[in-house]
Short mmCIF file of C-alpha atoms and ligand atoms in Angstrom, two decimals:
data_model
loop_
_atom_site.label_atom_id
_atom_site.label_comp_id
_atom_site.label_asym_id
_atom_site.label_seq_id
_atom_site.Cartn_x
_atom_site.Cartn_y
_atom_site.Cartn_z
CA UNK A 214 -1.39 -1.86 -33.90
CA UNK A 215 -4.33 -0.21 -32.16
CA UNK A 216 -3.63 0.23 -28.47
CA UNK A 217 -6.69 -1.36 -26.94
CA UNK A 218 -6.06 0.51 -23.69
CA UNK A 219 -6.32 3.94 -25.30
CA UNK A 220 -10.06 3.99 -24.64
CA UNK A 221 -9.15 4.50 -20.99
CA UNK A 222 -7.11 7.67 -21.65
CA UNK A 223 -9.77 10.05 -20.28
CA UNK A 224 -9.87 8.08 -17.02
CA UNK A 225 -6.05 7.95 -16.84
CA UNK A 226 -5.95 11.75 -17.30
CA UNK A 227 -8.66 12.38 -14.70
CA UNK A 228 -6.87 10.19 -12.16
CA UNK A 229 -3.52 11.83 -12.85
CA UNK A 230 -5.03 15.30 -12.48
CA UNK A 231 -6.36 14.29 -9.08
CA UNK A 232 -3.01 12.84 -7.94
CA UNK A 233 -1.16 15.92 -9.26
CA UNK A 234 -3.05 17.98 -6.70
CA UNK A 235 -1.15 16.00 -4.06
CA UNK A 236 -4.14 13.91 -2.93
CA UNK A 237 -3.53 10.37 -1.64
CA UNK A 238 -4.92 7.85 -4.13
CA UNK A 239 -8.30 6.95 -2.60
CA UNK A 240 -8.47 3.70 -4.59
CA UNK A 241 -5.08 2.34 -3.56
CA UNK A 242 -5.09 2.26 0.23
CA UNK A 243 -3.39 -0.60 2.08
CA UNK A 244 -4.69 -1.96 5.37
CA UNK A 245 -1.32 -2.65 6.95
CA UNK A 246 -2.81 -4.42 9.93
CA UNK A 247 -6.42 -5.15 10.89
CA UNK A 248 -6.99 -5.20 14.63
CA UNK A 249 -10.73 -5.79 14.74
CA UNK A 250 -13.84 -5.32 12.58
CA UNK A 251 -13.72 -1.59 13.41
CA UNK A 252 -10.02 -0.70 13.63
CA UNK A 253 -7.07 -1.07 11.26
CA UNK A 254 -3.63 0.46 10.79
CA UNK A 255 -3.43 2.51 7.56
CA UNK A 256 -0.37 4.62 6.67
CA UNK A 257 1.02 3.64 10.08
CA UNK A 258 -1.98 5.21 11.80
CA UNK A 259 -4.77 3.74 13.92
CA UNK A 260 -7.88 4.16 11.79
CA UNK A 261 -11.55 3.59 12.55
CA UNK A 262 -13.13 1.56 9.76
CA UNK A 263 -16.38 3.07 8.50
CA UNK A 264 -16.17 1.80 4.95
CA UNK A 265 -16.35 -1.98 5.15
CA UNK A 266 -19.29 -4.32 4.59
CA UNK A 267 -18.63 -5.92 7.95
CA UNK A 268 -22.10 -4.97 9.19
CA UNK A 269 -22.35 -7.62 11.89
CA UNK A 270 -18.65 -7.65 12.80
CA UNK A 271 -18.19 -11.38 12.25
CA UNK A 272 -14.64 -11.35 10.84
CA UNK A 273 -12.95 -11.75 14.24
CA UNK A 274 -15.62 -13.86 15.91
CA UNK A 275 -13.69 -16.56 17.84
CA UNK A 276 -16.06 -19.39 16.80
CA UNK A 277 -15.86 -18.35 13.15
CA UNK A 278 -12.05 -18.25 13.23
CA UNK A 279 -11.86 -21.58 15.04
CA UNK A 280 -14.12 -23.23 12.46
CA UNK A 281 -11.93 -21.93 9.64
CA UNK A 282 -8.70 -23.16 11.26
CA UNK A 283 -10.18 -26.59 11.92
CA UNK A 284 -11.36 -26.98 8.32
CA UNK A 285 -7.97 -25.84 7.04
CA UNK A 286 -6.26 -28.52 9.13
CA UNK A 287 -8.71 -31.28 8.29
CA UNK A 288 -9.56 -30.59 4.64
CA UNK A 289 -6.60 -28.60 3.29
CA UNK A 290 -6.31 -25.21 1.67
CA UNK A 291 -8.54 -25.65 -1.38
CA UNK A 292 -10.80 -28.03 -3.25
CA UNK A 293 -9.09 -27.70 -6.65
CA UNK A 294 -12.34 -28.49 -8.40
CA UNK A 295 -15.82 -27.49 -9.46
CA UNK A 296 -18.85 -28.10 -7.28
CA UNK A 297 -20.13 -30.61 -9.84
CA UNK A 298 -16.91 -32.66 -9.87
CA UNK A 299 -14.58 -33.01 -6.88
CA UNK A 300 -15.35 -29.60 -5.30
CA UNK A 301 -18.32 -30.43 -3.07
CA UNK A 302 -17.07 -31.25 0.43
CA UNK A 303 -19.09 -31.91 3.52
CA UNK A 304 -18.51 -28.24 4.43
CA UNK A 305 -20.27 -26.98 1.29
CA UNK A 306 -23.28 -29.12 2.15
CA UNK A 307 -23.26 -27.83 5.74
CA UNK A 308 -23.03 -24.26 4.53
CA UNK A 309 -26.05 -24.79 2.27
CA UNK A 310 -27.92 -26.40 5.18
CA UNK A 311 -27.14 -23.34 7.33
CA UNK A 312 -28.52 -21.07 4.59
CA UNK A 313 -31.69 -23.15 4.21
CA UNK A 314 -32.24 -22.88 7.93
CA UNK A 315 -31.39 -19.17 8.08
CA UNK A 316 -33.92 -18.32 5.36
CA UNK A 317 -36.37 -21.16 6.14
CA UNK A 318 -36.29 -22.11 2.46
CA UNK A 319 -36.09 -25.45 0.67
CA UNK A 320 -33.00 -24.90 -1.49
CA UNK A 321 -29.65 -23.15 -1.24
CA UNK A 322 -26.84 -23.03 -3.75
CA UNK A 323 -23.42 -21.63 -2.79
CA UNK A 324 -21.28 -19.82 -5.36
CA UNK A 325 -17.68 -18.62 -5.13
CA UNK A 326 -18.77 -14.95 -4.87
CA UNK A 327 -21.99 -12.91 -4.76
CA UNK A 328 -21.00 -11.50 -8.12
CA UNK A 329 -21.03 -15.01 -9.56
CA UNK A 330 -24.34 -15.81 -7.87
CA UNK A 331 -26.02 -12.93 -9.72
CA UNK A 332 -24.12 -13.65 -12.90
CA UNK A 333 -25.06 -17.33 -12.78
CA UNK A 334 -28.65 -17.29 -11.58
CA UNK A 335 -29.81 -14.36 -13.70
CA UNK A 336 -28.14 -15.60 -16.90
CA UNK A 337 -29.48 -19.11 -16.39
CA UNK A 338 -33.04 -18.03 -15.61
CA UNK A 339 -33.45 -15.47 -18.38
CA UNK A 340 -32.22 -16.22 -21.90
CA UNK A 341 -32.43 -14.57 -25.29
CA UNK A 342 -36.21 -14.29 -25.63
CA UNK A 343 -36.89 -13.51 -21.98
CA UNK A 344 -37.28 -10.05 -20.41
CA UNK A 345 -35.52 -8.77 -17.33
CA UNK A 346 -37.19 -5.75 -15.78
CA UNK A 347 -34.74 -4.20 -13.35
CA UNK A 348 -34.18 -1.10 -11.25
CA UNK A 349 -31.83 1.21 -13.13
CA UNK A 350 -29.57 1.51 -10.06
CA UNK A 351 -28.93 -2.25 -9.94
CA UNK A 352 -25.49 -3.57 -9.02
CA UNK A 353 -22.99 -4.30 -11.80
CA UNK A 354 -23.24 -8.06 -11.17
CA UNK A 355 -26.97 -7.89 -11.99
CA UNK A 356 -26.35 -6.07 -15.26
CA UNK A 357 -23.55 -8.51 -16.11
CA UNK A 358 -25.88 -11.45 -15.40
CA UNK A 359 -28.43 -9.95 -17.81
CA UNK A 360 -25.74 -9.51 -20.47
CA UNK A 361 -24.37 -13.04 -20.05
CA UNK A 362 -27.80 -14.57 -20.60
CA UNK A 363 -28.45 -12.25 -23.53
CA UNK A 364 -31.93 -11.43 -22.23
CA UNK A 365 -33.88 -8.30 -23.19
CA UNK A 366 -33.08 -5.71 -20.52
CA UNK A 367 -35.80 -3.25 -19.48
CA UNK A 368 -34.57 -0.83 -16.79
CA UNK A 369 -37.04 1.31 -14.83
CA UNK A 370 -36.52 4.44 -12.74
CA UNK A 371 -35.11 3.77 -9.29
CA UNK A 372 -37.74 2.59 -6.81
CA UNK A 373 -40.55 3.88 -9.06
CA UNK A 374 -43.67 1.70 -8.83
CA UNK A 375 -45.45 3.26 -11.81
CA UNK A 376 -42.40 2.88 -14.01
CA UNK A 377 -42.10 -0.79 -13.05
CA UNK A 378 -45.75 -1.42 -13.86
CA UNK A 379 -45.58 0.40 -17.20
CA UNK A 380 -42.49 -1.53 -18.28
CA UNK A 381 -44.06 -4.84 -17.28
CA UNK A 382 -47.21 -4.11 -19.27
CA UNK A 383 -45.12 -3.41 -22.37
CA UNK A 384 -43.47 -6.86 -22.40
CA UNK A 385 -44.85 -8.95 -25.29
CA UNK A 386 -47.59 -11.41 -24.42
CA UNK A 387 -46.27 -14.84 -23.43
CA UNK A 388 -42.63 -13.80 -22.93
CA UNK A 389 -40.74 -14.96 -19.82
CA UNK A 390 -40.40 -12.14 -17.29
CA UNK A 391 -37.99 -11.74 -14.39
CA UNK A 392 -38.17 -8.69 -12.13
CA UNK A 393 -34.84 -8.04 -10.41
CA UNK A 394 -34.71 -5.85 -7.31
CA UNK A 395 -32.37 -5.15 -4.43
CA UNK A 396 -33.38 -4.92 -0.77
CA UNK A 397 -30.90 -2.17 0.12
CA UNK A 398 -29.27 -0.11 -2.63
CA UNK A 399 -25.65 0.07 -1.64
CA UNK A 400 -24.72 3.53 -2.86
CA UNK A 401 -27.33 5.68 -1.12
CA UNK A 402 -28.31 3.10 1.51
CA UNK A 403 -32.00 3.37 0.65
CA UNK A 404 -34.38 0.42 0.66
CA UNK A 405 -36.82 -0.74 -2.02
CA UNK A 406 -40.62 -0.70 -1.61
CA UNK A 407 -40.52 -4.47 -2.11
CA UNK A 408 -44.04 -5.11 -0.89
CA UNK A 409 -45.65 -3.09 -3.67
CA UNK A 410 -43.06 -3.98 -6.27
CA UNK A 411 -43.48 -7.69 -5.73
CA UNK A 412 -47.27 -7.33 -5.85
CA UNK A 413 -47.00 -5.51 -9.18
CA UNK A 414 -44.57 -8.11 -10.53
CA UNK A 415 -46.86 -10.98 -9.57
CA UNK A 416 -49.98 -9.27 -10.96
CA UNK A 417 -48.14 -9.08 -14.26
CA UNK A 418 -46.99 -12.69 -14.32
CA UNK A 419 -43.29 -12.13 -13.55
CA UNK A 420 -40.94 -14.14 -11.38
CA UNK A 421 -39.03 -12.11 -8.78
CA UNK A 422 -35.38 -12.15 -7.76
CA UNK A 423 -34.22 -9.96 -4.87
CA UNK A 424 -30.57 -9.28 -4.09
CA UNK A 425 -30.39 -8.90 -0.31
CA UNK A 426 -26.58 -8.47 -0.19
CA UNK A 427 -26.68 -5.42 2.10
CA UNK A 428 -29.56 -6.43 4.34
CA UNK A 429 -28.74 -10.02 5.31
CA UNK A 430 -28.06 -10.41 9.01
CA UNK A 431 -29.32 -6.92 9.85
CA UNK A 432 -32.73 -6.08 8.40
CA UNK A 433 -35.86 -8.09 9.25
CA UNK A 434 -36.78 -9.88 12.47
CA UNK A 435 -34.49 -12.80 11.66
CA UNK A 436 -32.04 -10.81 9.56
CA UNK A 437 -33.41 -12.29 6.33
CA UNK A 438 -33.59 -8.91 4.68
CA UNK A 439 -35.96 -6.25 3.44
CA UNK A 440 -38.41 -8.80 1.99
CA UNK A 441 -38.77 -10.27 5.47
CA UNK A 442 -39.12 -6.82 7.07
CA UNK A 443 -41.93 -5.96 4.62
CA UNK A 444 -43.66 -9.34 5.09
CA UNK A 445 -43.24 -10.55 1.50
CA UNK A 446 -40.37 -13.04 1.68
CA UNK A 447 -42.67 -15.93 0.71
CA UNK A 448 -43.51 -14.17 -2.56
CA UNK A 449 -39.87 -13.88 -3.65
CA UNK A 450 -38.84 -16.63 -6.06
CA UNK A 451 -35.08 -16.24 -5.65
CA UNK A 452 -33.01 -14.45 -3.02
CA UNK A 453 -29.39 -13.68 -3.86
CA UNK A 454 -26.86 -12.96 -1.15
CA UNK A 455 -23.20 -12.80 -0.35
CA UNK A 456 -20.82 -13.91 2.38
CA UNK A 457 -18.68 -10.81 1.80
CA UNK A 458 -20.80 -8.52 3.94
CA UNK A 459 -22.58 -9.51 7.17
CA UNK A 460 -21.28 -13.09 7.01
CA UNK A 461 -17.72 -11.74 7.05
CA UNK A 462 -15.90 -13.92 4.54
CA UNK A 463 -16.24 -14.48 0.79
CA UNK A 464 -18.81 -16.37 -1.30
CA UNK A 465 -22.30 -15.97 -2.69
CA UNK A 466 -25.57 -17.84 -2.74
CA UNK A 467 -29.10 -18.19 -3.99
CA UNK A 468 -31.97 -19.54 -1.86
CA UNK A 469 -35.37 -20.49 -3.19
CA UNK A 470 -38.47 -22.61 -2.65
CA UNK A 471 -38.85 -23.37 -6.34
CA UNK A 472 -39.37 -27.16 -6.73
CA UNK A 473 -37.11 -27.36 -9.80
CA UNK A 474 -34.31 -25.28 -8.28
CA UNK A 475 -31.74 -28.10 -8.00
CA UNK A 476 -31.45 -28.44 -11.79
CA UNK A 477 -29.66 -25.08 -11.80
CA UNK A 478 -26.57 -26.84 -10.41
CA UNK A 479 -26.11 -28.55 -13.77
CA UNK A 480 -26.86 -25.68 -16.12
CA UNK A 481 -25.51 -22.57 -14.39
CA UNK A 482 -22.14 -21.82 -15.99
CA UNK A 483 -20.64 -19.58 -13.23
CA UNK A 484 -21.41 -22.44 -10.80
CA UNK A 485 -20.12 -25.29 -12.96
CA UNK A 486 -17.07 -23.76 -14.64
CA UNK A 487 -15.16 -22.47 -11.63
CA UNK A 488 -13.53 -23.94 -8.54
CA UNK A 489 -15.58 -24.16 -5.37
CA UNK A 490 -14.83 -22.19 -2.21
CA UNK A 491 -12.02 -23.48 0.04
CA UNK A 492 -13.12 -25.64 3.00
CA UNK A 493 -11.98 -23.00 5.51
CA UNK A 494 -14.22 -20.39 3.86
CA UNK A 495 -17.38 -22.50 3.83
CA UNK A 496 -16.71 -23.51 7.44
CA UNK A 497 -16.39 -19.86 8.53
CA UNK A 498 -19.48 -18.95 6.52
CA UNK A 499 -21.62 -21.74 7.99
CA UNK A 500 -20.56 -20.86 11.54
CA UNK A 501 -21.18 -17.17 10.97
CA UNK A 502 -24.62 -17.75 9.39
CA UNK A 503 -25.68 -19.91 12.34
CA UNK A 504 -24.55 -17.21 14.77
CA UNK A 505 -26.39 -14.52 12.80
CA UNK A 506 -29.62 -16.41 13.54
CA UNK A 507 -29.17 -15.22 17.13
CA UNK A 508 -28.03 -11.69 16.33
CA UNK A 509 -31.02 -9.66 17.55
CA UNK A 510 -29.03 -7.66 20.14
CA UNK A 511 -26.36 -6.81 17.62
CA UNK A 512 -29.04 -5.82 15.11
CA UNK A 513 -30.58 -3.45 17.67
CA UNK A 514 -27.19 -1.84 18.40
CA UNK A 515 -26.46 -1.44 14.70
CA UNK A 516 -29.78 0.38 14.24
CA UNK A 517 -28.81 2.66 17.15
CA UNK A 518 -25.46 3.39 15.47
CA UNK A 519 -27.14 4.10 12.16
CA UNK A 520 -29.64 6.51 13.74
CA UNK A 521 -26.98 8.33 15.77
CA UNK A 522 -24.61 8.78 12.85
CA UNK A 523 -27.37 9.86 10.48
CA UNK A 524 -28.76 12.43 12.93
CA UNK A 525 -25.27 13.70 13.83
CA UNK A 526 -24.14 14.17 10.23
CA UNK A 527 -27.39 15.90 9.34
CA UNK A 528 -27.00 18.25 12.29
CA UNK A 529 -23.46 19.10 11.17
CA UNK A 530 -24.91 20.21 7.85
CA UNK A 531 -23.90 17.38 5.52
CA UNK A 532 -26.21 16.38 2.69
CA UNK A 533 -27.16 12.70 3.05
CA UNK A 534 -28.44 10.06 0.64
CA UNK A 535 -31.65 9.45 2.59
CA UNK A 536 -33.88 11.67 4.73
CA UNK A 537 -34.01 9.02 7.45
CA UNK A 538 -31.60 6.15 8.14
CA UNK A 539 -32.86 3.08 6.25
CA UNK A 540 -29.94 0.66 6.54
CA UNK A 541 -26.36 0.39 7.84
CA UNK A 542 -25.18 2.56 4.94
CA UNK A 543 -25.18 6.34 5.22
CA UNK A 544 -24.06 8.19 2.12
CA UNK A 545 -22.66 11.70 2.43
CA UNK A 546 -23.13 13.52 -0.87
CA UNK A 547 -20.15 15.54 -2.10
CA UNK A 548 -20.46 18.41 -4.60
CA UNK A 549 -17.78 16.95 -6.92
CA UNK A 550 -14.94 14.44 -7.16
CA UNK A 551 -12.24 16.95 -6.14
CA UNK A 552 -14.01 17.93 -2.92
CA UNK A 553 -14.92 14.29 -2.29
CA UNK A 554 -11.28 13.21 -2.61
CA UNK A 555 -10.10 16.09 -0.40
CA UNK A 556 -12.70 15.23 2.24
CA UNK A 557 -11.82 11.53 2.02
CA UNK A 558 -8.16 12.35 2.64
CA UNK A 559 -8.93 14.78 5.46
CA UNK A 560 -10.96 12.06 7.17
CA UNK A 561 -8.11 9.59 6.72
CA UNK A 562 -5.77 12.08 8.39
CA UNK A 563 -8.25 12.34 11.24
CA UNK A 564 -8.08 8.53 11.55
CA UNK A 565 -11.27 7.51 9.75
CA UNK A 566 -11.69 5.34 6.68
CA UNK A 567 -14.83 5.69 4.53
CA UNK A 568 -15.44 4.67 0.91
CA UNK A 569 -15.07 7.29 -1.77
CA UNK A 570 -17.63 6.27 -4.40
CA UNK A 571 -17.92 7.81 -7.84
CA UNK A 572 -19.54 7.07 -11.21
CA UNK A 573 -20.14 4.58 -12.75
CA UNK A 574 -20.74 2.87 -9.36
CA UNK A 575 -22.91 5.76 -8.14
CA UNK A 576 -26.30 6.94 -9.46
CA UNK A 577 -26.80 10.28 -11.24
CA UNK A 578 -23.06 10.99 -11.54
CA UNK A 579 -22.76 11.56 -7.78
CA UNK A 580 -19.59 11.53 -5.70
CA UNK A 581 -20.26 10.01 -2.29
CA UNK A 582 -18.49 9.34 0.96
CA UNK A 583 -20.12 6.09 1.82
CA UNK A 584 -20.22 5.24 5.50
CA UNK A 585 -21.12 1.70 6.47
CA UNK A 586 -21.62 0.97 10.10
CA UNK A 587 -20.78 -2.14 12.04
CA UNK A 588 -22.68 -3.66 14.96
CA UNK A 589 -19.36 -3.61 16.83
CA UNK A 590 -18.82 0.15 16.53
CA UNK A 591 -19.19 1.34 20.10
CA UNK A 592 -21.36 4.38 20.85
CA UNK A 593 -18.12 6.17 21.75
CA UNK A 594 -16.63 5.35 18.33
CA UNK A 595 -19.72 6.80 16.64
CA UNK A 596 -19.23 10.03 18.62
CA UNK A 597 -15.53 10.04 17.64
CA UNK A 598 -16.55 9.57 13.99
CA UNK A 599 -18.87 12.58 14.18
CA UNK A 600 -16.03 14.67 15.64
CA UNK A 601 -13.79 13.63 12.75
CA UNK A 602 -16.44 14.56 10.18
CA UNK A 603 -16.84 17.94 11.82
CA UNK A 604 -13.08 18.65 11.80
CA UNK A 605 -12.54 17.39 8.24
CA UNK A 606 -15.69 19.09 6.94
CA UNK A 607 -14.58 22.48 8.29
CA UNK A 608 -11.01 22.04 7.05
CA UNK A 609 -12.18 21.24 3.52
CA UNK A 610 -15.00 23.78 3.57
CA UNK A 611 -17.85 21.28 3.12
CA UNK A 612 -19.62 22.64 6.19
CA UNK A 613 -19.40 26.02 7.88
C1 PLP B 77 -25.98 -5.57 -4.34
C2 PLP B 77 -24.76 -6.42 -4.49
N1 PLP B 77 -24.88 -7.63 -5.05
C3 PLP B 77 -23.81 -8.43 -5.21
C4 PLP B 77 -22.55 -8.04 -4.82
C5 PLP B 77 -21.37 -8.95 -5.05
O1 PLP B 77 -20.95 -9.56 -3.87
P1 PLP B 77 -19.53 -10.24 -3.74
O2 PLP B 77 -18.62 -9.27 -3.06
O3 PLP B 77 -19.79 -11.45 -2.90
O4 PLP B 77 -19.07 -10.61 -5.10
C6 PLP B 77 -22.39 -6.80 -4.23
C7 PLP B 77 -21.04 -6.38 -3.79
O5 PLP B 77 -20.72 -5.30 -3.44
C8 PLP B 77 -23.51 -5.96 -4.06
O6 PLP B 77 -23.39 -4.74 -3.52
#
């Protein structure tokens, strides 16, 4: 018998070597108690959370929690069915209505996760003879969507306008073309030059899908994302998003103005062949989305947090993923996995949780400490965080 797991031996060895150095496993942490969007108890210790996707701090919003409890009481714990059979409740419709209103678009389709939204929409739009031209740093769910549909995949260099144009011009005449972009790239926290990219895509006859997972609720006047901020949201054919970040629960979606959009409900396999979200989840999502429509003060505070943390880390001497803060994500670049893991653990001992990110999730083989800010981090917490980075950085020798 061939052991089908033996292909993972190098990873098993690498992980063991790390643990043998006495480092806490950075990928096996338990949140023993969560007190708020910014504080949890980890290893019995009060810990500031700087590694969640809870950008707008909606997880403990009283209205959101109340809506979830009410739906749980009135509609039960789950739908036990697909959206196209018995799994569409009033709450799913209301959630889609909230999304249509949030984005001012004609259609919205809710999936069970953002991963499934990308998997489903991309694979359904682009089949075997179609071409998907995508940024090489695209999220795994985008790549998996391309693979599921069996489309021809043409990656181009990250955020490179010339590379996008060249790839588009090489697609055979008459073939279907889908350009897939992200608003914010989640590893380095940088944004895409969507305005120019979308212009190039349209000039070359391609449809455009933008994943705004990390910008919803925060970027753009109404929190619709980078496409809104750059004034090109009306030129995007499909926006993909998730409830697992600013919305503060779980689920995914696609919004669009395409007149034939509704047919996707019948032909999109990751929509049809899975159970729909529980009533409590769609109720929390709809309530959260409606509240995010009035989130301008929180958005302003989150930008303040992002600027303060970015400037403070830079001043301390850390190397960051972007020259200027571009989103709620600030990536601190580590020289290697060993130092990254040591720094991650030193921060945890200080009382700070960040994400340790490593390949294949990261670009160019980088190890990163990914900091994601929340609109509910107080200015004092941001100062505390900087103090913790300073202490941990000196202890580990990352800064002098
Ligand atoms: C860019 C991007 N798209 C999609 C997803 C998937 O979202 P979900 O957690 O809802 O599956 C993520 C999750 O991290 C993401 O970063």
